[in-house]
Short mmCIF file of C-alpha atoms in Angstrom, two decimals:
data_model
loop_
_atom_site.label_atom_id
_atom_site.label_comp_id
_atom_site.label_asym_id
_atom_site.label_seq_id
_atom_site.Cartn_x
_atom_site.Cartn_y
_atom_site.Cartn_z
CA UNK M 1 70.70 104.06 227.65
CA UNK M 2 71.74 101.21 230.20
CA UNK M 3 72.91 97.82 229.17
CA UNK M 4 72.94 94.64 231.51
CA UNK M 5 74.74 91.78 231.61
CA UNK M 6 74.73 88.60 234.13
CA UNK M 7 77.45 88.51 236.26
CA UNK M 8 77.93 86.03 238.72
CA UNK M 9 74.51 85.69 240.28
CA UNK M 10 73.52 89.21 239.58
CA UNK M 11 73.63 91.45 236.73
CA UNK M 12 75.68 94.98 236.19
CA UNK M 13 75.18 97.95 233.86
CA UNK M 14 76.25 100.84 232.40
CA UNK M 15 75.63 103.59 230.61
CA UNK M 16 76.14 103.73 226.95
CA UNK M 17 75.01 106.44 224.26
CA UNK M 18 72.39 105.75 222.03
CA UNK M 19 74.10 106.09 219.32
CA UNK M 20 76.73 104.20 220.01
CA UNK M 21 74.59 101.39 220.42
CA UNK M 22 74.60 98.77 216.92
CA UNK M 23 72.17 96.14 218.87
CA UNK M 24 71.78 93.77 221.78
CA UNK M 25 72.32 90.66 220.04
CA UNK M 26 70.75 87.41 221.85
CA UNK M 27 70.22 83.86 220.75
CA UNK M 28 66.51 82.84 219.59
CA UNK M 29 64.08 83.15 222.44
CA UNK M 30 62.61 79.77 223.32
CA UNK M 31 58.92 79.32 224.81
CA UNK M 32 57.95 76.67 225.30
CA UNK M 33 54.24 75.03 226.94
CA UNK M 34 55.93 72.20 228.99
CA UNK M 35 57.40 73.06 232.83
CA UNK M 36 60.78 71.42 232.80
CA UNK M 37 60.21 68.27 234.71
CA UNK M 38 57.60 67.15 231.60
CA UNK M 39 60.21 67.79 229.05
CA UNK M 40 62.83 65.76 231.21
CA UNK M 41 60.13 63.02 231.78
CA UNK M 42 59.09 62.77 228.14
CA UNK M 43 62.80 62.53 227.26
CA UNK M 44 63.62 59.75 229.28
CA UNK M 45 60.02 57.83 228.73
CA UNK M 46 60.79 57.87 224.58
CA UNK M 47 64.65 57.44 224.54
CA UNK M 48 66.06 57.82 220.59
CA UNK M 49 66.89 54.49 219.06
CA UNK M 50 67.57 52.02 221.72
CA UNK M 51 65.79 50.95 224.84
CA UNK M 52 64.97 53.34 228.16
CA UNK M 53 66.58 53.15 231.44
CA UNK M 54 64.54 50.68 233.22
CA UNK M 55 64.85 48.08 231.02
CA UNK M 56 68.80 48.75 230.53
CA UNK M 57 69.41 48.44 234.22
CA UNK M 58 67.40 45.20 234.16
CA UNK M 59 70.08 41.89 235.16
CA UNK M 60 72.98 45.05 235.64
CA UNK M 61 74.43 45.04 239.42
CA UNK M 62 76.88 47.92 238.49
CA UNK M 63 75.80 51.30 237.54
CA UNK M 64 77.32 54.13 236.92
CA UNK M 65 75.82 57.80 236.42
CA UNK M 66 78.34 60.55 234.99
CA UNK M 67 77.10 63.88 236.30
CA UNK M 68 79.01 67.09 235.41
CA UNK M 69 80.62 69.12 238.19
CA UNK M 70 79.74 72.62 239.76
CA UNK M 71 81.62 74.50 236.83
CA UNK M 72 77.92 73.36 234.66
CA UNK M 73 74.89 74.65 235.26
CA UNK M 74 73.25 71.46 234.60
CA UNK M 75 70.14 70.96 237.27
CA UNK M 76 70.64 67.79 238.81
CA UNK M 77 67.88 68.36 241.27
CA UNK M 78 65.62 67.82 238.34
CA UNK M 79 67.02 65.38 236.66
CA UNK M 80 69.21 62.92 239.01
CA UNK M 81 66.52 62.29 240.85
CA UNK M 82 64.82 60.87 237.75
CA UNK M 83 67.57 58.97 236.36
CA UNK M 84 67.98 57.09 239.90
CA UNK M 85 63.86 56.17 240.48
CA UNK M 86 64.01 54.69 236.79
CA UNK M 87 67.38 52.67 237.00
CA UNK M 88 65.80 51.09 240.81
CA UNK M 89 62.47 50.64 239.24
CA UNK M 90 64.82 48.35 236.64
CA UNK M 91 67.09 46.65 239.06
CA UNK M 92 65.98 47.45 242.79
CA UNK M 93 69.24 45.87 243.96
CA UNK M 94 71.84 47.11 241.68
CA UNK M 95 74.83 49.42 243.54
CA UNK M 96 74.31 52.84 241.50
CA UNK M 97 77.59 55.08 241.60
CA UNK M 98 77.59 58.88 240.87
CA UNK M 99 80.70 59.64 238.97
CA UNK M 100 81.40 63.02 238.57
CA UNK M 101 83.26 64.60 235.86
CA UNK M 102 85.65 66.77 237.05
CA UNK M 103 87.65 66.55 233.64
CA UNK M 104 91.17 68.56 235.05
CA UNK M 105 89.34 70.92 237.83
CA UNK M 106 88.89 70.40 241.36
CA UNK M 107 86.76 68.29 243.13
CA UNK M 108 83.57 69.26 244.02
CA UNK M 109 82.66 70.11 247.90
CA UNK M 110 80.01 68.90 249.89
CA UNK M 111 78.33 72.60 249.93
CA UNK M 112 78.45 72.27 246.15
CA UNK M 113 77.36 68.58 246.15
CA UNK M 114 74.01 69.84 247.86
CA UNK M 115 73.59 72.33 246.21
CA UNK M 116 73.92 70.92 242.60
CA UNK M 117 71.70 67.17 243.59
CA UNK M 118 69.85 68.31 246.96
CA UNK M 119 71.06 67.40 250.96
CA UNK M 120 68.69 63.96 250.16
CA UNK M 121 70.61 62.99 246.87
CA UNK M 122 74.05 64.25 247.87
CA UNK M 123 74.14 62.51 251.79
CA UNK M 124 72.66 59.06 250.56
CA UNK M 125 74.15 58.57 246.97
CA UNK M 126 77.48 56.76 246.47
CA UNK M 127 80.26 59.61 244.85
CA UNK M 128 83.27 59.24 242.95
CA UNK M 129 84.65 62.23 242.69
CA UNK M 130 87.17 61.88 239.45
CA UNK M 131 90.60 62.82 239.66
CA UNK M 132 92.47 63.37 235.90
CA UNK M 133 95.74 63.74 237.74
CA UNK M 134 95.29 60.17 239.32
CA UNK M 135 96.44 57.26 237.60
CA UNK M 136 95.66 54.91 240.07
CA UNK M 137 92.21 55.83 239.21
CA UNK M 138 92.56 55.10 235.12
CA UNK M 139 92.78 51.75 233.25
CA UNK M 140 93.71 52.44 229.00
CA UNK M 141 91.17 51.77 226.52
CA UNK M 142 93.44 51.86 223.46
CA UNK M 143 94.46 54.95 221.11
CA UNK M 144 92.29 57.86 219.84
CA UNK M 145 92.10 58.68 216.50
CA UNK M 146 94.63 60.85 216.41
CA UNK M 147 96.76 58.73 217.78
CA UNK M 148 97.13 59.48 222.17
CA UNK M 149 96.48 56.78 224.49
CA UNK M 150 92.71 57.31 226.12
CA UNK M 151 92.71 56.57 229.83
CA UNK M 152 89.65 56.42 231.51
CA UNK M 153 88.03 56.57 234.80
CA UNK M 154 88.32 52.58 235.86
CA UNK M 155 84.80 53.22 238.16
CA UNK M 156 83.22 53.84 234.77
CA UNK M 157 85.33 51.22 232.63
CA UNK M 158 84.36 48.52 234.50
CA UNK M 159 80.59 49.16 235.16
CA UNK M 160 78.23 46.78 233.97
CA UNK M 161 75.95 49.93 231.99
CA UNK M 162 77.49 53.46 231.90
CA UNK M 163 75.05 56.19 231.32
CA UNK M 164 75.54 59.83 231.59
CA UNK M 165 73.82 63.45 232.25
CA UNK M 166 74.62 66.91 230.51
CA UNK M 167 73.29 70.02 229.45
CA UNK M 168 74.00 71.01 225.26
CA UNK M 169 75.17 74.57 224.66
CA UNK M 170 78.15 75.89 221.95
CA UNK M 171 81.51 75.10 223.00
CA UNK M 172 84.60 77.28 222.01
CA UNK M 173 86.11 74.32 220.48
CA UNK M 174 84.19 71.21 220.48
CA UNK M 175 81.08 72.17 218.89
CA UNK M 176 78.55 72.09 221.30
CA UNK M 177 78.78 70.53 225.23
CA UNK M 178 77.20 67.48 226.32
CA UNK M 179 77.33 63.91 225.25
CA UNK M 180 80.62 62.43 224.20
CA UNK M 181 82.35 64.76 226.45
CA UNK M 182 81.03 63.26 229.63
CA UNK M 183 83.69 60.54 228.89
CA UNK M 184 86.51 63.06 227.18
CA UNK M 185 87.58 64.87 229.02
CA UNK M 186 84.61 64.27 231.86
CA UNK M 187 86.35 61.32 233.37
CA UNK M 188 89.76 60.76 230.73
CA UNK M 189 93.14 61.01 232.28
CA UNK M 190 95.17 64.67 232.45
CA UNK M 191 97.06 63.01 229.74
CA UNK M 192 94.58 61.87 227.34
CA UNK M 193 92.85 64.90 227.81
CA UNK M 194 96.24 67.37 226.91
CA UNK M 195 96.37 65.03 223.44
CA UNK M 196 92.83 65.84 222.92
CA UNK M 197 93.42 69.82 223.39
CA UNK M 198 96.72 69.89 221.45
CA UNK M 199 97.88 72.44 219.34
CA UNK M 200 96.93 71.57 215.78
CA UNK M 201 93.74 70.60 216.86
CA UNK M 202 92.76 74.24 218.65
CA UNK M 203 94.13 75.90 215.45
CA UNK M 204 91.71 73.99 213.64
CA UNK M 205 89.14 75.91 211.60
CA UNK M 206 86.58 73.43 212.70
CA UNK M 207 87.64 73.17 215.97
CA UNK M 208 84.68 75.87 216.55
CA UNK M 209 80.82 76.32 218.55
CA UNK M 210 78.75 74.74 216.83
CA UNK M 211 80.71 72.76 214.00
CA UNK M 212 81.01 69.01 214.86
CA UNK M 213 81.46 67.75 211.06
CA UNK M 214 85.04 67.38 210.30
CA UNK M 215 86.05 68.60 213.93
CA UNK M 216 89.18 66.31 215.18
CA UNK M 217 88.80 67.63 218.85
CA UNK M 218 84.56 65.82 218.42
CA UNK M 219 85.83 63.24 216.92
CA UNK M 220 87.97 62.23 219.33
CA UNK M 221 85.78 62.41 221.89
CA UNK M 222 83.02 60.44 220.39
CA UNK M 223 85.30 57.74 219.91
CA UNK M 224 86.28 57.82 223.23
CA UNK M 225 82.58 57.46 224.54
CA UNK M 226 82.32 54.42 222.51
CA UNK M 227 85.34 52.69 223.67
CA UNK M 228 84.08 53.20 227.44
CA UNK M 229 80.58 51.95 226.04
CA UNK M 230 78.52 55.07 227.33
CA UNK M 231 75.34 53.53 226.57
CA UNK M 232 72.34 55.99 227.26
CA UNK M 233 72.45 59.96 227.97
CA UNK M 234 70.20 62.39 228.87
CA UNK M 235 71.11 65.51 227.86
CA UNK M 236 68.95 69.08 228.44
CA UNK M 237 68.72 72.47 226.80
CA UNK M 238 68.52 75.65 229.09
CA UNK M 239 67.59 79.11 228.57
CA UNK M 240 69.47 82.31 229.88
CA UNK M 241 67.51 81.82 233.00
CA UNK M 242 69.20 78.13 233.29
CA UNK M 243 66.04 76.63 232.55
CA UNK M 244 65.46 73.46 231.06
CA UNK M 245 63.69 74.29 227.50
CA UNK M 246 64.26 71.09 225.78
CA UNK M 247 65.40 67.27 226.68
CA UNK M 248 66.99 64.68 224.72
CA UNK M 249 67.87 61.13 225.85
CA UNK M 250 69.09 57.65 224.40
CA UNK M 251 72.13 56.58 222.14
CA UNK M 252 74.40 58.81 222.90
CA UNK M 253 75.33 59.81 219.61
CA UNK M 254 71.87 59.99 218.61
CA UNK M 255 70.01 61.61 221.00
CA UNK M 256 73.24 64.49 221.23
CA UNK M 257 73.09 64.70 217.97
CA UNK M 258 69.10 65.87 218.56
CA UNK M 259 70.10 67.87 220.99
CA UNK M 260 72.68 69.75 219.35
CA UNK M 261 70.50 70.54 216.11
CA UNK M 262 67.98 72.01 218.71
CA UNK M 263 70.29 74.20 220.67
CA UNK M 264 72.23 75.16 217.22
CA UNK M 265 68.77 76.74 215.71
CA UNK M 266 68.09 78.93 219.06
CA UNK M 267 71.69 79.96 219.36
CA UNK M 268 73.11 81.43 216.29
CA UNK M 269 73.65 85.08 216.02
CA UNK M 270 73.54 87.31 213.26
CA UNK M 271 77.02 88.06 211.50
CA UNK M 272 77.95 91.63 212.15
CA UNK M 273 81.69 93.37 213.21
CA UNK M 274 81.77 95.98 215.63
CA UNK M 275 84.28 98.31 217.25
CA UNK M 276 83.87 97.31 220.91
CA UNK M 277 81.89 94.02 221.66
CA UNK M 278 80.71 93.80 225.61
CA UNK M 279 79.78 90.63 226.67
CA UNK M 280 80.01 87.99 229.77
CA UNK M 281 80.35 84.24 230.66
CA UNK M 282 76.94 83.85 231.48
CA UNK M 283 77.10 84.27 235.30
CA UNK M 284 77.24 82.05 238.08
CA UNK M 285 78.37 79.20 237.55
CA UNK M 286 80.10 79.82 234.47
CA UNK M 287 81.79 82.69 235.15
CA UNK M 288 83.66 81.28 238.52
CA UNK M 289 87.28 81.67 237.06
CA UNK M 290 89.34 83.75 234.63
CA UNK M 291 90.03 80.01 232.94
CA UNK M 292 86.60 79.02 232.11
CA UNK M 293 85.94 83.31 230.95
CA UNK M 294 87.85 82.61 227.77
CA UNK M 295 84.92 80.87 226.19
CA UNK M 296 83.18 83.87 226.47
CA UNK M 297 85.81 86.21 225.06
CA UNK M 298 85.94 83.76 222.03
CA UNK M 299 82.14 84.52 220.86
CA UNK M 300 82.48 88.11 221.75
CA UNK M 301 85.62 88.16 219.99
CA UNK M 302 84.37 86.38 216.61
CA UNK M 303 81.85 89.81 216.51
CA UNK M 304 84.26 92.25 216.89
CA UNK M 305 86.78 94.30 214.57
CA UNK M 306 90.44 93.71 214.05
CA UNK M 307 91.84 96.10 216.47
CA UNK M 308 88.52 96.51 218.15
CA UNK M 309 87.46 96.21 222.16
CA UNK M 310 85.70 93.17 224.10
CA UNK M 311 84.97 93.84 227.43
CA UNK M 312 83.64 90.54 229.09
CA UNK M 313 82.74 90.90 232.21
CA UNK M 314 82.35 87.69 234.98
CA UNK M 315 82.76 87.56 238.64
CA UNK M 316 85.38 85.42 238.91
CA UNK M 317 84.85 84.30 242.35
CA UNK M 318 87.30 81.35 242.36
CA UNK M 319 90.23 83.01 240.94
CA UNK M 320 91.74 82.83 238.14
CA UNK M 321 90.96 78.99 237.84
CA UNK M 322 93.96 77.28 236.82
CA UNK M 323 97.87 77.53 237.49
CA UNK M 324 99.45 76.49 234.86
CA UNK M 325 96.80 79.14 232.56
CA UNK M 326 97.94 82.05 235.27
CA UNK M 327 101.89 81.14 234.97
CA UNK M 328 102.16 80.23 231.61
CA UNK M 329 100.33 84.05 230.73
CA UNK M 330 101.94 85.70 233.35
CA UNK M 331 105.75 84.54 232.58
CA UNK M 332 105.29 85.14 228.49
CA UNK M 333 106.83 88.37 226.81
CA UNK M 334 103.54 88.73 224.87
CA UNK M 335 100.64 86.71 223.49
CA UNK M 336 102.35 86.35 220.32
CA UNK M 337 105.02 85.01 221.62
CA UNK M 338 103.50 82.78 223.44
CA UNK M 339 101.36 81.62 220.75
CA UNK M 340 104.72 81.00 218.44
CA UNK M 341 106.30 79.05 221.29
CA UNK M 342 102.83 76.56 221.40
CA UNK M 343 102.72 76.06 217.95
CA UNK M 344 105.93 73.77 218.56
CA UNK M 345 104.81 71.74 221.59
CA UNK M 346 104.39 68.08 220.12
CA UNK M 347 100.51 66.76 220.66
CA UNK M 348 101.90 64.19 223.33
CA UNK M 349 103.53 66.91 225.27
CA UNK M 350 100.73 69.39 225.50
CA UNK M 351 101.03 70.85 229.05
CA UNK M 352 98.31 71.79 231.11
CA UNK M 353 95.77 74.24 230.30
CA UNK M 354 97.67 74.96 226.99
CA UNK M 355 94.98 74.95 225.30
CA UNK M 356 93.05 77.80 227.00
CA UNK M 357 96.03 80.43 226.98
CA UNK M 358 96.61 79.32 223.35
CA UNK M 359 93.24 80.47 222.19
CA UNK M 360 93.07 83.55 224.41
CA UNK M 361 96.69 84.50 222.46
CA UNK M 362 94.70 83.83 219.44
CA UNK M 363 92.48 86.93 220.68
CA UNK M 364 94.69 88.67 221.71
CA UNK M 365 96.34 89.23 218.65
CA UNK M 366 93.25 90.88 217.13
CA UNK M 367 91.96 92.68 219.92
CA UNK M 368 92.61 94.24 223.35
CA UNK M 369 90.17 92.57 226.31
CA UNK M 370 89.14 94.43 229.33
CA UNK M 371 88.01 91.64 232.19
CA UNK M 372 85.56 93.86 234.50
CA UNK M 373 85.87 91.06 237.40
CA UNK M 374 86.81 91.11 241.16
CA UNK M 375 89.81 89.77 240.72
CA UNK M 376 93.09 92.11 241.41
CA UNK M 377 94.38 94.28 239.18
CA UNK M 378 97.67 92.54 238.89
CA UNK M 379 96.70 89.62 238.10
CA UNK M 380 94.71 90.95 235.77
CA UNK M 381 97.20 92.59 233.53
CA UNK M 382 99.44 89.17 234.46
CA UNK M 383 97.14 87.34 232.03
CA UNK M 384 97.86 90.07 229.36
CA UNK M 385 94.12 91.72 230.22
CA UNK M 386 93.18 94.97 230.96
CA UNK M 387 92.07 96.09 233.88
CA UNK M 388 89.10 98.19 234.49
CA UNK M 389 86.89 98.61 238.19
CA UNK M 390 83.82 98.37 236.71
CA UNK M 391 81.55 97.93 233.60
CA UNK M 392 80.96 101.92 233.17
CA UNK M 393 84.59 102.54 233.17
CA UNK M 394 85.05 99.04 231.16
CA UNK M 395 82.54 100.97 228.83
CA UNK M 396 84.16 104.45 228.98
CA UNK M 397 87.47 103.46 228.26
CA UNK M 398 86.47 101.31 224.74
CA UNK M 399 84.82 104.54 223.72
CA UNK M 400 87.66 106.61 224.10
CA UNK M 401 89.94 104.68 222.68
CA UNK M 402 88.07 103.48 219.77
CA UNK M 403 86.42 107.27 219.00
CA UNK M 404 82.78 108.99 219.35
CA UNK M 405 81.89 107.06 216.22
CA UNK M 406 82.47 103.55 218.13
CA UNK M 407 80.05 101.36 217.11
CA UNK M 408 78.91 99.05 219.72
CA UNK M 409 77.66 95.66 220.26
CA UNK M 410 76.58 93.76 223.37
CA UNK M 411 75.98 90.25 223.62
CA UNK M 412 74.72 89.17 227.37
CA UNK M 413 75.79 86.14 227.26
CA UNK M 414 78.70 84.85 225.25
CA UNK M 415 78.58 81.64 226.33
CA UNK M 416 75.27 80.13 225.05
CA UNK M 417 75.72 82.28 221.50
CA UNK M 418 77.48 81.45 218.23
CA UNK M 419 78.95 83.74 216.25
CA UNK M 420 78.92 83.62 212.13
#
């Protein structure tokens, strides 16, 4: 039989013997009778305890919008231009800035810019793109929880309101996307953010999709969107098609909380173990880089075996997606011994990207990943991955290795799933 999977802005197959096959495992279809602009609309018009954006913007002459950047599939072209017409409608003459948050990636480019917002939006808006690394750009708001100094975007620090836009899906780590973390690590310093993403707090057995209660990486970052006085979100829901299937807005703790319950009920997977789990990132834009591939590794690798197979497959257009990931993988003897060495590194020296080459070490040490991507082979294998040209030989491979008895499970989309 043939399996397909998304990969960049396409899908690819392979063969794979029926009785190999233990299930295609996807989160809880979603139909809805609303086209996406309603739900946004409705969302917006009945905002969860607190007032909606026209009256907010009402007497404020400095606005700020956090958007996320062109690693999120988050469809601005529907919802931007809503935000905007309801914040003028409010305050006709208030300067609106677009703040985008880059958290520690590039900046976006124009091409990007249009494509996320629209040529109208992206030529006529006022952009900030945010720069972690820049600390010209940052003014401190005091100490986290946990004890690091939070250093914010200033643009956003010193706006008279501060609201924000995100999509909700599982995150690796801190429970679910969206919300708090337009502000950490959206628009936080490269230091803050490293202090967030430190050691003891990826080890965490909370520090999971879909667990916010009790998880110090969340907490964190909701306390960080309250000491930059994010006052109002709007937050959507898509489907595996990237469409919009449900819209929360309001108090940002609120109204994410909302949205997280939704997204957590359409999302979870049934537990089961397999022998070789084959997966991807989602596609485009998700699965741009090696970096941002790890989260779907992490759900594919929750379902499968000690000593099993994942084979995750995403484009990988943009390379591997981060330096200090590549080096720190390519330089180490093995996972293990990388993961021994990061288990020392005090919180306030976490280095870049530590945190993403400590959990794919965490994998690593239970099962072997083949990345079916078109990146080289070399630097494939650099980041302790194995190499394969393709899905069927991806596919082929796992089968031999793991026997004709191989039990098999895919999971499209890694990504937007939790594992149990």
């Amino acid at each position: 039989m043939e399996i397909r999977i998304p990969y960049g802005k396409e899908t690819i197959g392979a063969q794979l013997p029926q009785e190999n096959l233990m299930g295609v495992y996807h989160p809880v279809k979603y139909t809805g009778n609303r086209d996406e602009g309603e739900l946004i609309d409705a969302a917006l018009d009945c905002p969860l305890m607190g007032p909606d954006l026209k009256t907010l913007a009402a007497g404020k002459n400095d606005i700020v919008v956090i958007t996320s950047d062109h690693t999120r599939p988050l469809p601005s072209q529907l919802t931007m231009p809503r935000i905007l017409r309801r914040l003028r409608e409010g305050n006709p003459q208030a300067q609106i800035t677009i703040l985008v948050a880059t958290g520690c990636h590039r900046a976006m480019t124009q091409e990007e810019k249009v494509a996320r917002f629209g040529a109208q939006i992206a030529q006529n808006e006022r952009f900030v793109m945010h720069n972690a690394f820049d600390e010209d750009q940052m003014v401190a708001l005091g100490n986290l929880p946990s004890g690091g100094e939070l250093k914010v975007n200033r643009v956003a620090a010193q706006a008279d309101l501060l609201i924000a836009e995100g999509f909700i899906e599982p995150h690796f780590f801190a429970g679910f996307s969206g919300g708090r973390k337009a502000v950490l690590p959206g628009i936080a310093s490269a230091q803050s953010v490293r202090y967030n993403h430190n050691a003891a707090f990826i080890d965490s057995p909370l520090a999971r999709a879909g667990v916010l209660e009790g998880n110090p990486i969340h907490r964190d970052m909701l306390w960080a969107a309250k000491a930059c006085k994010l006052q109002f979100i709007l937050n959507v829901v898509l489907d595996a098609d990237k469409k919009v299937i449900h819209a929360v807005a309001g108090e940002p703790e609120r109204a994410h909380f909302s949205g997280c319950a939704f997204a957590a009920r359409h999302a979870m997977l049934p537990k089961f173990r397999a022998d070789v789990v084959i997966s991807s990132n989602g596609g485009y834009p998700l699965d741009q880089n090696a970096y941002q591939a790890v989260k779907g590794m992490t759900t594919a690798a929750q379902c499968c075996k000690d000593g099993g197979v994942v084979i995750l497959a995403a484009q990988c257009s943009d390379g591997h997606g981060g330096q200090a990931f590549y080096e720190a993988l390519r330089d180490a003897k093995s996972p293990e011994e990388l993961l021994s060495r990061i288990r020392e590194v005090p919180a306030e020296r976490t280095p870049p990207d530590q945190w993403q080459y400590q959990i794919l070490c965490k994998i690593l040490t239970r099962c072997q990943v083949i990345l079916v991507s078109d990146l080289p082979r070399e630097m494939v294998e650099d980041m302790k991955l194995t190499w394969q040209p393709n899905l069927q030989a991806a596919v082929d491979y796992a089968l031999q290795k793991m026997g004709p008895q191989a039990q098999v499970a895919v999971v499209p989309d890694g990504v937007s799933a939790i594992a149990l």
